[in-house]
mmCIF file of N, CA, C and O in Angstrom:
data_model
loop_
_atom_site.group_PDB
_atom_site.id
_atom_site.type_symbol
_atom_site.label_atom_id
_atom_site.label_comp_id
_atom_site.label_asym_id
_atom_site.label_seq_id
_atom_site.Cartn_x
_atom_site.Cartn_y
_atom_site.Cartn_z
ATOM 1 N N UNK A 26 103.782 123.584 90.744
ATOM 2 C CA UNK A 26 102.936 122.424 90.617
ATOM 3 C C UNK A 26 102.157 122.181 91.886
ATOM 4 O O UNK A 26 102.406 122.964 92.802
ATOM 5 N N UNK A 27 101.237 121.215 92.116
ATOM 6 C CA UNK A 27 100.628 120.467 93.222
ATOM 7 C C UNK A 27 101.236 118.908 93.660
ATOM 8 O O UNK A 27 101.529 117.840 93.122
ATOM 9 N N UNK A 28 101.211 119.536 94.993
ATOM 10 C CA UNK A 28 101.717 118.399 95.943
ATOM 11 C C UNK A 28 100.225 117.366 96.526
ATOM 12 O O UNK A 28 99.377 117.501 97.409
ATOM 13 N N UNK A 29 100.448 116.604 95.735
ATOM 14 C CA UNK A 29 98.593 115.502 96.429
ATOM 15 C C UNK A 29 99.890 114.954 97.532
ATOM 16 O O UNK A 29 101.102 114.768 97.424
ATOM 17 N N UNK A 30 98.625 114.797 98.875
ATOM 18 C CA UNK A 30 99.114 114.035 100.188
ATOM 19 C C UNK A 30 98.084 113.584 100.528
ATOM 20 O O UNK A 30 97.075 113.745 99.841
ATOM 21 N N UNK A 31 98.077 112.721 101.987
ATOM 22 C CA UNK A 31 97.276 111.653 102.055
ATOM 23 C C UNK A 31 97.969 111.545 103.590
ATOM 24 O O UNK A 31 99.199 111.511 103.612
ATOM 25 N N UNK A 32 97.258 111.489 104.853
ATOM 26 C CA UNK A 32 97.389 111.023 106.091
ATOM 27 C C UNK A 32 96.603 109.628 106.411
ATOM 28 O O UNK A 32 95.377 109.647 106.519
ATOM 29 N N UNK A 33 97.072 108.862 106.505
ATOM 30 C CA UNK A 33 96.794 107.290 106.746
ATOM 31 C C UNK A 33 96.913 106.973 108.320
ATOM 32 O O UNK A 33 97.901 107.135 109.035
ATOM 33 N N UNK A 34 95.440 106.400 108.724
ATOM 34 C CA UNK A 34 95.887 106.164 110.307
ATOM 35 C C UNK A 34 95.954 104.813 110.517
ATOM 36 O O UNK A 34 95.864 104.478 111.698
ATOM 37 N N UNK A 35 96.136 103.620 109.406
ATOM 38 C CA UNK A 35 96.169 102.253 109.608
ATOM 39 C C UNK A 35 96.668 101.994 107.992
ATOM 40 O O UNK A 35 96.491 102.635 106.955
ATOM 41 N N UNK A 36 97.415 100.668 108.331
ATOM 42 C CA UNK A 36 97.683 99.893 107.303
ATOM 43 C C UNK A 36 96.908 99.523 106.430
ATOM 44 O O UNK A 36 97.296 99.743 105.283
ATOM 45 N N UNK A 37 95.625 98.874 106.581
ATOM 46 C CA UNK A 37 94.975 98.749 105.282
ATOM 47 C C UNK A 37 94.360 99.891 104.659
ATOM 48 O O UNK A 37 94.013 99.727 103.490
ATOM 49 N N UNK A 38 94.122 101.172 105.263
ATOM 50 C CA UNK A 38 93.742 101.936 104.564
ATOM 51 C C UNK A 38 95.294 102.868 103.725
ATOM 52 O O UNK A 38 95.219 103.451 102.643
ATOM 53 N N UNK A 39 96.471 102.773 104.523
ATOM 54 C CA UNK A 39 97.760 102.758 103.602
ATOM 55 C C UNK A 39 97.990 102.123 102.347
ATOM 56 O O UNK A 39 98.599 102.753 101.482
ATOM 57 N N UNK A 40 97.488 100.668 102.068
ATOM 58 C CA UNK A 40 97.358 100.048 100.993
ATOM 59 C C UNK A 40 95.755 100.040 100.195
ATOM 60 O O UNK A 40 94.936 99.238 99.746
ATOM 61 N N UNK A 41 95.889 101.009 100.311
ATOM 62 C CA UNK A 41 94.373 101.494 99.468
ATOM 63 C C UNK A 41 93.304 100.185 99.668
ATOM 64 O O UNK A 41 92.941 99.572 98.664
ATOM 65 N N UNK A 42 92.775 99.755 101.141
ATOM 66 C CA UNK A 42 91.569 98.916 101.186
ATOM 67 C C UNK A 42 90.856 100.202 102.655
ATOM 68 O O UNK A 42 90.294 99.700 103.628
ATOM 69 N N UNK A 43 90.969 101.300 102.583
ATOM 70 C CA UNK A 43 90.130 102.283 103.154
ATOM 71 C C UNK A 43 90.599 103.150 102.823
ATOM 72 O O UNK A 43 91.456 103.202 101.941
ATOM 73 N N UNK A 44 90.154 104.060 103.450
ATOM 74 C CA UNK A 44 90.626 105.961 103.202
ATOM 75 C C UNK A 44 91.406 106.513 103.730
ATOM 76 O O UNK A 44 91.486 106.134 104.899
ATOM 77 N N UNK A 45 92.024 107.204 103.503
ATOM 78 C CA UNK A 45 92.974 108.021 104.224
ATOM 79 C C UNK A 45 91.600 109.178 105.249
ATOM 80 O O UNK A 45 90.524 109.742 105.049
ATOM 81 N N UNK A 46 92.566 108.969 106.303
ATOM 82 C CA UNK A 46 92.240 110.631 106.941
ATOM 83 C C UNK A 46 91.977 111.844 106.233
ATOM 84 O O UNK A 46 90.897 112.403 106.041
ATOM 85 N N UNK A 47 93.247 112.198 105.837
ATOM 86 C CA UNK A 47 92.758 113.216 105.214
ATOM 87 C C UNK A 47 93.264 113.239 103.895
ATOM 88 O O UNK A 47 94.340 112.652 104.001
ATOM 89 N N UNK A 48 93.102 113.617 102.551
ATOM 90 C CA UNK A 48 93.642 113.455 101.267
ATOM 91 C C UNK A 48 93.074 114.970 100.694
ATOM 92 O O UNK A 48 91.951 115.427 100.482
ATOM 93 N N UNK A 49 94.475 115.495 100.562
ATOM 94 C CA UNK A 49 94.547 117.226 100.439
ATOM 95 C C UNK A 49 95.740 117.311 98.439
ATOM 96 O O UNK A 49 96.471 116.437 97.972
ATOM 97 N N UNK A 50 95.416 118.616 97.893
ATOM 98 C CA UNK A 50 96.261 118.995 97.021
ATOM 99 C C UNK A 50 96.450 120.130 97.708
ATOM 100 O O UNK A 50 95.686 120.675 98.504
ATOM 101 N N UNK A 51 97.829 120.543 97.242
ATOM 102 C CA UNK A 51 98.552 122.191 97.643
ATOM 103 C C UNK A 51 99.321 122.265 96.670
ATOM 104 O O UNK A 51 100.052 121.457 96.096
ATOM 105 N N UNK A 52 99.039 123.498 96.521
ATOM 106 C CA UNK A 52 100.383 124.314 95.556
ATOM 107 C C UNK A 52 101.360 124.359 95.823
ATOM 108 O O UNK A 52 101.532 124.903 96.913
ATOM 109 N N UNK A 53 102.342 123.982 95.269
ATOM 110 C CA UNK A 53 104.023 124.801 96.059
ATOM 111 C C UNK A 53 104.311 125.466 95.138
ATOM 112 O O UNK A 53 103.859 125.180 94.029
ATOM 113 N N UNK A 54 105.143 126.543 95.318
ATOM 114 C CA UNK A 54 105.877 127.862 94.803
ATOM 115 C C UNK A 54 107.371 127.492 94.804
ATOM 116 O O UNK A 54 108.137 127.477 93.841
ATOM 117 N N UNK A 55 107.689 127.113 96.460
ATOM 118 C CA UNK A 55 109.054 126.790 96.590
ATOM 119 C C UNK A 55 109.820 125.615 96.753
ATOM 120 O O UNK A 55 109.474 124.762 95.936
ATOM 121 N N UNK A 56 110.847 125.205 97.597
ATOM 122 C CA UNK A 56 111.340 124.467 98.028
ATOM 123 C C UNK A 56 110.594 123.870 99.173
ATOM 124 O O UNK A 56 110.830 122.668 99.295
ATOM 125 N N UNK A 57 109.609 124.454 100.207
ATOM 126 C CA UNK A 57 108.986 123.704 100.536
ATOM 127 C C UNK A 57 107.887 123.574 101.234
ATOM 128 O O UNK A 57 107.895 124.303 102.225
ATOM 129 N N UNK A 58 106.890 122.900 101.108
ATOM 130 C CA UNK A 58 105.213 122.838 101.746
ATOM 131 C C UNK A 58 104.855 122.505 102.637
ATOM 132 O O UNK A 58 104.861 121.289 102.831
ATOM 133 N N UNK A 59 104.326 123.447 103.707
ATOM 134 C CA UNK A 59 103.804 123.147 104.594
ATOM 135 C C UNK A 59 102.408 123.194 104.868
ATOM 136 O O UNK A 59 101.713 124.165 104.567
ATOM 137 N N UNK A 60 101.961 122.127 105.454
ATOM 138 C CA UNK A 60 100.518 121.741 105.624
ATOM 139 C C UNK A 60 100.224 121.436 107.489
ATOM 140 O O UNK A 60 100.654 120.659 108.341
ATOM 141 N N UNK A 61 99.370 122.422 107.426
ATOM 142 C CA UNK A 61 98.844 122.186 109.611
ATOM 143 C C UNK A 61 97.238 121.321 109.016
ATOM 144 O O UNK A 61 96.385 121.511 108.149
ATOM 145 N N UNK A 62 97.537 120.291 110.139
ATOM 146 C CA UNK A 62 96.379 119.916 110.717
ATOM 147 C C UNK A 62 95.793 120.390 111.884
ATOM 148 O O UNK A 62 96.551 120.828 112.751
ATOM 149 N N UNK A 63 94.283 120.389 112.130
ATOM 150 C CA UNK A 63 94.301 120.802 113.852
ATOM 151 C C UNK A 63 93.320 119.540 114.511
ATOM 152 O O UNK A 63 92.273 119.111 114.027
ATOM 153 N N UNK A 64 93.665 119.315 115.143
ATOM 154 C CA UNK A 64 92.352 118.103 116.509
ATOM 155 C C UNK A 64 92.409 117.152 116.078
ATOM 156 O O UNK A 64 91.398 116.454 116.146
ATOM 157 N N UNK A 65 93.724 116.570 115.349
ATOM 158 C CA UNK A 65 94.385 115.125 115.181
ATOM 159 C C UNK A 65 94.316 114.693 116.471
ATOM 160 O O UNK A 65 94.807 115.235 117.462
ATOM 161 N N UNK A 66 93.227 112.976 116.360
ATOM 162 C CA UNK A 66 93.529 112.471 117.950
ATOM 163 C C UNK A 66 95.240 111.906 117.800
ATOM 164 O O UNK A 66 95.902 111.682 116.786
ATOM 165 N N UNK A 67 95.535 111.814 118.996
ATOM 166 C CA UNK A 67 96.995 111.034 119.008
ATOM 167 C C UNK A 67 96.953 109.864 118.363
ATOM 168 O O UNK A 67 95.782 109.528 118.191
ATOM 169 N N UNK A 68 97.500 109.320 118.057
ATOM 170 C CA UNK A 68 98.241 107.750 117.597
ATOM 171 C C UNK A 68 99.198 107.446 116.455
ATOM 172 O O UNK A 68 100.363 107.832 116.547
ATOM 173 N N UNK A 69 98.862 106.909 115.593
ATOM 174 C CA UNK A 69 100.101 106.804 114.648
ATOM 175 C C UNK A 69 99.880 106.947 113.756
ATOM 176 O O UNK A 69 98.810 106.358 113.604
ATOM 177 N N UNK A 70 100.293 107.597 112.434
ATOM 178 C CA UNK A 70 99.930 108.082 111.449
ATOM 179 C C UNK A 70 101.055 107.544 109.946
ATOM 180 O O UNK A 70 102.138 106.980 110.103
ATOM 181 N N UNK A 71 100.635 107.788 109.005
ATOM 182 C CA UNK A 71 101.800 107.828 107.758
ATOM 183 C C UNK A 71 101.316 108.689 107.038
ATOM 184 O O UNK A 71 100.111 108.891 106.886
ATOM 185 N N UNK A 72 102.512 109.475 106.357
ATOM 186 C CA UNK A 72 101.988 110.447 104.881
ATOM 187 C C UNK A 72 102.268 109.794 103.578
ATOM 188 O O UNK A 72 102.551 108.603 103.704
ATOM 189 N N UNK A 73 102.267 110.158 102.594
ATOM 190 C CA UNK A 73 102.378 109.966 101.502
ATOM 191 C C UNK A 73 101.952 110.894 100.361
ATOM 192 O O UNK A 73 100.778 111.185 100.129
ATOM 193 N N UNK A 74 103.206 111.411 99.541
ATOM 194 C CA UNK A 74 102.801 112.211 98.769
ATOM 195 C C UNK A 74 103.320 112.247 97.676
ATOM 196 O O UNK A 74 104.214 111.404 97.616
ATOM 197 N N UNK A 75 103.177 112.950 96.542
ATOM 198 C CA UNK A 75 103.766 113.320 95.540
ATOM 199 C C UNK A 75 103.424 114.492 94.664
ATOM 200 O O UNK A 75 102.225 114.739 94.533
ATOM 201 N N UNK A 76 104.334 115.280 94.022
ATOM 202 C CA UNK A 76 104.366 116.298 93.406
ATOM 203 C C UNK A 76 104.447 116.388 91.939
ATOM 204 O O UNK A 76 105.515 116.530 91.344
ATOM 205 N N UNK A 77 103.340 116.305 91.388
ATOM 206 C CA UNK A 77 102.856 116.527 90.159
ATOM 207 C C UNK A 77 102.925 117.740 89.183
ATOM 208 O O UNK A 77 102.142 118.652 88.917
ATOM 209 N N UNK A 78 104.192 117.385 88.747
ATOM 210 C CA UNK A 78 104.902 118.496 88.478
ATOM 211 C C UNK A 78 104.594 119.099 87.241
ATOM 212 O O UNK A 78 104.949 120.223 86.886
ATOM 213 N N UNK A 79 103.693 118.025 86.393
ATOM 214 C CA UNK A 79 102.793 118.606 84.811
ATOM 215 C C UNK A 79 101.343 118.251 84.937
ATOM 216 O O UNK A 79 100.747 117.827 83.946
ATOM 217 N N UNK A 80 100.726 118.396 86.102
ATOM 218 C CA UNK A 80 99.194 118.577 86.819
ATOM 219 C C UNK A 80 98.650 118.259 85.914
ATOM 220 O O UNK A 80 98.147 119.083 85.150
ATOM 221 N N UNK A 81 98.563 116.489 85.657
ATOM 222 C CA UNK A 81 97.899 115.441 85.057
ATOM 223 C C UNK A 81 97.314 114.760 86.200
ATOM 224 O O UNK A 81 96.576 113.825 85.892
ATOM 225 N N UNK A 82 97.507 115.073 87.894
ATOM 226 C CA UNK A 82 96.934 114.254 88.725
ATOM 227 C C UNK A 82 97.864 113.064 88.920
ATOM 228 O O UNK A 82 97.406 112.492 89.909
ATOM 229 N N UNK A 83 98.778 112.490 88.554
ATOM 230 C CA UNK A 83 98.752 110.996 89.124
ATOM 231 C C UNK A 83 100.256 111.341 88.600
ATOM 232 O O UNK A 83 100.867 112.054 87.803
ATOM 233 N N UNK A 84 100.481 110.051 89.893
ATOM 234 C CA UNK A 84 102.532 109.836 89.355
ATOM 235 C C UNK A 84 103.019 109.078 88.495
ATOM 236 O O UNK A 84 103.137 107.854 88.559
ATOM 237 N N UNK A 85 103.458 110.113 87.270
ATOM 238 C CA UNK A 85 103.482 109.407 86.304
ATOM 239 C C UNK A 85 104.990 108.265 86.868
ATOM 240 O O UNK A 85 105.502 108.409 87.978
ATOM 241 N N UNK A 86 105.448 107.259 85.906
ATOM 242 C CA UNK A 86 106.323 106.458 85.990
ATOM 243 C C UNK A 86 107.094 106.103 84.503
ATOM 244 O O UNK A 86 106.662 106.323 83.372
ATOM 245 N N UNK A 87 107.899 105.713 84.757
ATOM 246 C CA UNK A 87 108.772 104.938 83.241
ATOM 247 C C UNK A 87 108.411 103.807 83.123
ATOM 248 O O UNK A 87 107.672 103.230 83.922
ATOM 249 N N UNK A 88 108.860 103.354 82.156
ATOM 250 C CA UNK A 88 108.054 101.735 81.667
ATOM 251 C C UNK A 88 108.224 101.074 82.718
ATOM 252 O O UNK A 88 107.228 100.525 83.190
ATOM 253 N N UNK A 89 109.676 100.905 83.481
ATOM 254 C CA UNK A 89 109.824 100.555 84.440
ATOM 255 C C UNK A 89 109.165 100.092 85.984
ATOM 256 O O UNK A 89 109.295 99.201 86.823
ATOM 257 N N UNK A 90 108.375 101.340 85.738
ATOM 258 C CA UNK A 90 107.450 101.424 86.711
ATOM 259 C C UNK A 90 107.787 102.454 87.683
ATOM 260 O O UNK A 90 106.863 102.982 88.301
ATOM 261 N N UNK A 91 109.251 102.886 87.945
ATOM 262 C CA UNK A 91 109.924 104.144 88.588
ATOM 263 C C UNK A 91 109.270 105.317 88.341
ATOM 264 O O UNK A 91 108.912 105.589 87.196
ATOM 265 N N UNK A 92 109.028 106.189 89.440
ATOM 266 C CA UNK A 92 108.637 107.297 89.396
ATOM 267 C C UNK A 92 109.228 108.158 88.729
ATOM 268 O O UNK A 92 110.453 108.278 88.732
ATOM 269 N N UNK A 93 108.275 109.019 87.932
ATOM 270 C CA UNK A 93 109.654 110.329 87.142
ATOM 271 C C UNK A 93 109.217 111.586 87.883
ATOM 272 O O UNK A 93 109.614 112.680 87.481
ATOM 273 N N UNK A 94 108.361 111.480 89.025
ATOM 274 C CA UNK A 94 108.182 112.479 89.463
ATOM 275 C C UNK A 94 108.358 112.690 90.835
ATOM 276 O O UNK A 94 108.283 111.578 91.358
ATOM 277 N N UNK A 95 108.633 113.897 92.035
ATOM 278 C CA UNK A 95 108.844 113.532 92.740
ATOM 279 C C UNK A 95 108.399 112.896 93.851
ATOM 280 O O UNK A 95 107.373 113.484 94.194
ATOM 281 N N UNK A 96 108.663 111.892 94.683
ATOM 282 C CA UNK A 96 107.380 111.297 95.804
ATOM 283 C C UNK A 96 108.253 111.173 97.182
ATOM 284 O O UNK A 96 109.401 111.522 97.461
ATOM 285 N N UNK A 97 107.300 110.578 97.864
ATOM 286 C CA UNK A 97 107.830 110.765 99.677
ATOM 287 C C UNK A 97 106.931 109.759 100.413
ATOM 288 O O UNK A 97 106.046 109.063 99.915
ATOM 289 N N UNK A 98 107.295 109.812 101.588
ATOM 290 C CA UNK A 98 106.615 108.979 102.860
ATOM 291 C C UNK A 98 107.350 109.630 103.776
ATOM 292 O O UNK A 98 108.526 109.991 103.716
ATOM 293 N N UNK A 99 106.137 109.810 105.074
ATOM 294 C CA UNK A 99 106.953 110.027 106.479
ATOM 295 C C UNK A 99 108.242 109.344 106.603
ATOM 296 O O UNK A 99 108.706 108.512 105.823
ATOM 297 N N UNK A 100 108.710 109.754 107.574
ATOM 298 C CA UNK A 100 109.392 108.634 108.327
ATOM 299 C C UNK A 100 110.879 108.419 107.221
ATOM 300 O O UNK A 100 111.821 107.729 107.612
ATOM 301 N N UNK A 101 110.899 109.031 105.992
ATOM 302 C CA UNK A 101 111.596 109.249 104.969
ATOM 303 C C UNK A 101 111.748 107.536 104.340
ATOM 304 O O UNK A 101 112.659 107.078 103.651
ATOM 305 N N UNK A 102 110.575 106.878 104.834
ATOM 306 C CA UNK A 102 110.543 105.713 104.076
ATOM 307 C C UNK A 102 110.262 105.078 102.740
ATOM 308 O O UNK A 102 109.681 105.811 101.939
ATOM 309 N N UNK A 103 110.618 103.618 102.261
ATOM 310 C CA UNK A 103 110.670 103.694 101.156
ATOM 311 C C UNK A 103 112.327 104.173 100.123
ATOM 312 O O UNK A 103 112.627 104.675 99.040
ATOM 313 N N UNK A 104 112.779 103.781 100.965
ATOM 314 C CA UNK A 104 114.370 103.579 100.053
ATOM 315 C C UNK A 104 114.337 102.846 99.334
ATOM 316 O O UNK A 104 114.645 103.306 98.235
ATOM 317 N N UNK A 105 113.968 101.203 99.312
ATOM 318 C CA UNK A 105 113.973 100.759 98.440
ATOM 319 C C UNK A 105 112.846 100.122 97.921
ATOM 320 O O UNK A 105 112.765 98.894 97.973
ATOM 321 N N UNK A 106 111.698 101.017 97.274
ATOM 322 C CA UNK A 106 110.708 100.805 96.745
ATOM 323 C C UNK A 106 109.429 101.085 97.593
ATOM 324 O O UNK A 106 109.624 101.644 98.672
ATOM 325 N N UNK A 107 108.057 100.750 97.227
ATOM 326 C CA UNK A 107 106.898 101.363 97.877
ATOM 327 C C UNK A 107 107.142 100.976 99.592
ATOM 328 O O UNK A 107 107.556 99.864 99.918
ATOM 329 N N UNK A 108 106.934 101.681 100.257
ATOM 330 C CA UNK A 108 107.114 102.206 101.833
ATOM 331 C C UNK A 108 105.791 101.298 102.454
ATOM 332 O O UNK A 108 104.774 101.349 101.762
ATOM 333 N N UNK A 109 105.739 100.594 103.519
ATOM 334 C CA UNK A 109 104.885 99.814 104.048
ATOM 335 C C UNK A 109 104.201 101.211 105.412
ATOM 336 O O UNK A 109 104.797 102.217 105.797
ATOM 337 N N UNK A 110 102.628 100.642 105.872
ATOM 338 C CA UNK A 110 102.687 101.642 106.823
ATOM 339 C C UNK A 110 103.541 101.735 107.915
ATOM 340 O O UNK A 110 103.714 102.816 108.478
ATOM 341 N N UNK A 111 104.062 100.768 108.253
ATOM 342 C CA UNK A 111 104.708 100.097 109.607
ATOM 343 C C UNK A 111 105.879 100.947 109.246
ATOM 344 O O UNK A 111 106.018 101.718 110.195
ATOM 345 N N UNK A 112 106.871 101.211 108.265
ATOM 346 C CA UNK A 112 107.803 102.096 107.538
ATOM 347 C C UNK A 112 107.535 103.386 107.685
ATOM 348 O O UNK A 112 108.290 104.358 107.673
ATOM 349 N N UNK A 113 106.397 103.302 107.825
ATOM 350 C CA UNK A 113 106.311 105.189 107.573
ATOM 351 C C UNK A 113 105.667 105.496 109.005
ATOM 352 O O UNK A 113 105.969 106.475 109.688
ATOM 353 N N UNK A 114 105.040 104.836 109.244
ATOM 354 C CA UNK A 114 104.161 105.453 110.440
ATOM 355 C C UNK A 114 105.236 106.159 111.678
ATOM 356 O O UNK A 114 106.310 105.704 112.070
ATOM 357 N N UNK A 115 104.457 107.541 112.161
ATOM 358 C CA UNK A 115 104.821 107.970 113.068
ATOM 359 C C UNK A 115 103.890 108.403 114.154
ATOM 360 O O UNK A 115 102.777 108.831 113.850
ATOM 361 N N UNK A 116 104.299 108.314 115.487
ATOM 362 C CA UNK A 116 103.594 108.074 116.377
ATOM 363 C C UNK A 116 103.451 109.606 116.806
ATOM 364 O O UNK A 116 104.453 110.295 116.998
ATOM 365 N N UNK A 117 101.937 110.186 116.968
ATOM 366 C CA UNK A 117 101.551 111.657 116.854
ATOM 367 C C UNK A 117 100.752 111.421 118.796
ATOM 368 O O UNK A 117 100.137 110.493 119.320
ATOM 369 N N UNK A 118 101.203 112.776 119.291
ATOM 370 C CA UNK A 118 100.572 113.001 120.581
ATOM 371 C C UNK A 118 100.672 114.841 121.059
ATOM 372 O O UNK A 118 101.511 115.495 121.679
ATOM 373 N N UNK A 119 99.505 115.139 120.475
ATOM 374 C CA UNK A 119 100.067 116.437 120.544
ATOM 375 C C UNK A 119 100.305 117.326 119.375
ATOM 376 O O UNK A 119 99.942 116.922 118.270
ATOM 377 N N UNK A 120 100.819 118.376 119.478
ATOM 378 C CA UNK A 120 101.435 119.183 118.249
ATOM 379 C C UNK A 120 102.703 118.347 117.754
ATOM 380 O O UNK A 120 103.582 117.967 118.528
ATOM 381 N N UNK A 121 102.700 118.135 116.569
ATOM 382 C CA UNK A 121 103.627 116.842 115.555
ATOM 383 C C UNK A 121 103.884 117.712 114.587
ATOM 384 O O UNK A 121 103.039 118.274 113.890
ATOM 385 N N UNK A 122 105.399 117.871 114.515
ATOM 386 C CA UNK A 122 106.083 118.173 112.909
ATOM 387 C C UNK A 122 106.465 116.851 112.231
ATOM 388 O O UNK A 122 107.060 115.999 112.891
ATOM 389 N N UNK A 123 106.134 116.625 110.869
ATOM 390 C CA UNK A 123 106.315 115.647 110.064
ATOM 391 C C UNK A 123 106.906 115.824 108.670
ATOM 392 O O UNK A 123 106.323 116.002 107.600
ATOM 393 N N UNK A 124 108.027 115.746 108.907
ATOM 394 C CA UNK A 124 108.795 116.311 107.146
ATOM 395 C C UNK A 124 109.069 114.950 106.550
ATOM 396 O O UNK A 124 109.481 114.017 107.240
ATOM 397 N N UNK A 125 108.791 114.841 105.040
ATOM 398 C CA UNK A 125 108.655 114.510 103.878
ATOM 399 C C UNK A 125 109.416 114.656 102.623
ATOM 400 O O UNK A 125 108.946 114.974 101.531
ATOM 401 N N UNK A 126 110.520 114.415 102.873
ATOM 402 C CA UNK A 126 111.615 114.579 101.610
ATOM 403 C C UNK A 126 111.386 113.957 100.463
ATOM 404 O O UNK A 126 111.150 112.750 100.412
ATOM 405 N N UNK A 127 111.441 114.819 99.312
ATOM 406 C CA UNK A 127 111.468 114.115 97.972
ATOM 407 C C UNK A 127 111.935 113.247 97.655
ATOM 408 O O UNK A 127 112.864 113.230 98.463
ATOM 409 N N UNK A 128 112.116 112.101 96.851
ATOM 410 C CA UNK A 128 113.090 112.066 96.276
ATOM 411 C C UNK A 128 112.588 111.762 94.765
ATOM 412 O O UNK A 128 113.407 111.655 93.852
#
């Protein structure tokens, strides 16, 4: 399937009132995806993603509203429910690894 992600360098554009940095799809094959950026200025960042696992584009949910598919945030935020930027954000200076666990 495709993994849609999304690098956010501020809170309101985290809550969809601007754009993300960068907003990428990738394929995955395996267990797990890696994505390089290059000439990120430093400061603080959040990801957000999800893996669209019957490539309809969007995360589907149960009536509920729960995801049935898998999703993430830096910072492995978002335990209990949508992840704020302040939650996810991580502070980038330099070459930055940023892992993203499903759940």
């Amino acid at each position: 399937g495709m993994v849609h992600w999304a690098l956010f360098d501020s809170a309101p554009a985290f809550d969809g009132e601007g754009a993300p940095v960068i907003a990428a799809r990738s394929r995955v094959s395996g267990p797990t995806l890696t994505a390089t950026v290059h000439d990120l200025p430093g400061g603080r960042y959040a990801v957000r993603l999800f893996h669209d696992s019957n490539g309809n584009g969007e995360l589907d949910r149960n009536m509920l509203g729960i995801p049935r598919e898998g999703y993430g945030f830096s910072n492995d935020a978002g335990a209990r429910g949508p992840a704020s930027f302040e939650e996810a954000a991580v502070s980038i200076d330099g070459d930055a690894r940023i892992e993203v666990p499903l759940r």
